Short mmCIF file of C-alpha atoms in Angstrom, two decimals:
data_model
loop_
_atom_site.label_atom_id
_atom_site.label_comp_id
_atom_site.label_asym_id
_atom_site.label_seq_id
_atom_site.Cartn_x
_atom_site.Cartn_y
_atom_site.Cartn_z
CA MET Z 1 120.11 16.41 266.60
CA LEU Z 2 118.26 19.54 266.39
CA THR Z 3 116.87 20.40 263.64
CA TYR Z 4 114.92 24.05 261.94
CA LYS Z 5 111.63 22.51 262.11
CA ASP Z 6 112.53 21.62 266.45
CA ASN Z 7 113.87 25.44 266.89
CA PRO Z 8 113.82 27.78 263.54
CA VAL Z 9 114.93 30.42 266.07
CA TYR Z 10 118.07 29.16 267.21
CA PHE Z 11 118.63 28.75 262.84
CA GLU Z 12 117.78 32.41 262.72
CA GLU Z 13 119.75 33.86 265.45
CA LYS Z 14 122.95 32.00 264.20
CA ALA Z 15 122.31 33.01 260.70
CA ASP Z 16 122.00 36.42 261.40
CA ILE Z 17 125.47 36.43 263.53
CA LEU Z 18 127.00 35.09 259.71
CA LYS Z 19 125.25 37.76 257.67
CA VAL Z 20 127.06 40.37 259.95
CA LEU Z 21 130.09 38.63 260.01
CA SER Z 22 130.10 38.71 255.79
CA HIS Z 23 130.73 41.99 254.97
CA PRO Z 24 134.38 41.97 254.37
CA VAL Z 25 135.03 45.41 256.62
CA ARG Z 26 132.86 43.99 259.69
CA LEU Z 27 135.32 40.77 259.35
CA CYS Z 28 138.07 42.78 259.46
CA ILE Z 29 137.09 44.97 262.54
CA VAL Z 30 136.50 42.58 264.57
CA LYS Z 31 139.34 40.35 263.68
CA GLY Z 32 141.37 43.19 263.83
CA LEU Z 33 140.10 43.56 267.55
CA MET Z 34 140.64 40.13 268.72
CA GLU Z 35 144.74 40.91 266.86
CA ASN Z 36 144.92 44.11 269.17
CA GLY Z 37 141.95 44.13 271.77
CA GLU Z 38 140.34 46.77 272.70
CA ASN Z 39 139.95 49.60 270.22
CA ASN Z 40 138.59 53.30 269.34
CA VAL Z 41 137.07 54.38 266.11
CA MET Z 42 140.22 56.55 265.55
CA SER Z 43 142.73 53.14 265.59
CA MET Z 44 140.23 51.61 263.44
CA GLN Z 45 140.48 54.49 260.62
CA ASN Z 46 144.15 54.33 260.43
CA CYS Z 47 143.80 50.45 260.33
CA LEU Z 48 141.02 50.47 257.41
CA SER Z 49 141.73 53.56 255.56
CA ILE Z 50 137.77 54.36 255.32
CA PRO Z 51 135.59 57.33 256.42
CA GLN Z 52 135.03 57.41 260.52
CA SER Z 53 131.12 57.43 259.93
CA THR Z 54 131.50 54.65 258.01
CA ILE Z 55 133.15 52.62 260.53
CA SER Z 56 130.67 53.79 263.05
CA GLN Z 57 127.87 52.24 260.69
CA HIS Z 58 129.97 48.98 260.64
CA LEU Z 59 129.91 49.30 264.16
CA SER Z 60 126.44 49.63 264.87
CA ALA Z 61 125.62 46.87 262.98
CA LEU Z 62 128.41 44.81 265.22
CA ARG Z 63 127.08 46.10 268.63
CA ASN Z 64 123.15 45.50 267.71
CA LYS Z 65 123.79 42.37 267.03
CA GLY Z 66 125.68 41.52 270.42
CA ILE Z 67 128.74 40.63 268.20
CA ILE Z 68 130.87 43.82 269.88
CA ARG Z 69 130.32 45.66 272.66
CA GLY Z 70 131.77 50.33 273.57
CA ARG Z 71 133.06 50.82 276.46
CA ARG Z 72 132.50 54.97 277.21
CA GLU Z 73 135.86 56.47 278.49
CA GLY Z 74 135.58 60.64 278.28
CA LEU Z 75 134.80 60.88 275.15
CA GLU Z 76 136.02 58.36 273.42
CA VAL Z 77 134.60 54.51 272.96
CA PHE Z 78 136.54 51.63 272.76
CA TYR Z 79 135.33 48.66 271.31
CA SER Z 80 135.29 43.97 271.79
CA VAL Z 81 134.54 41.69 270.40
CA GLN Z 82 131.73 40.37 273.40
CA ASN Z 83 130.10 37.29 271.93
CA PRO Z 84 132.11 33.63 272.38
CA LEU Z 85 130.33 32.20 269.06
CA VAL Z 86 131.68 35.24 267.04
CA LYS Z 87 135.35 34.85 269.17
CA LYS Z 88 135.52 31.15 268.56
CA LEU Z 89 134.92 31.40 264.21
CA ILE Z 90 137.40 34.22 264.21
CA HIS Z 91 140.30 32.21 265.19
CA LEU Z 92 139.29 29.12 263.51
CA MET Z 93 139.00 31.43 260.35
CA PHE Z 94 142.18 33.56 260.53
CA PHE Z 95 144.13 31.91 263.74
CA GLU Z 96 144.53 28.32 263.35
#
């Protein structure tokens, strides 16, 4: 059995993912991306009813931890969930 003593980096990486997802807005963004597929900030803003700048800050945190990725199309960036572990977590929490 793997323990923190054996591999602290492994456990720190998992904890970082949980920390980022622990914010309700970020959790809602990831859930929305799982439900609706790729989305841009404007679509998220209409759904969340919060300022675009706030959504962008949350997207940056999710992107920095490798949870989501952005695909540029002209001036717009479309986001999707890329982390397989996060996909499993969100599925377990909301879709089972």
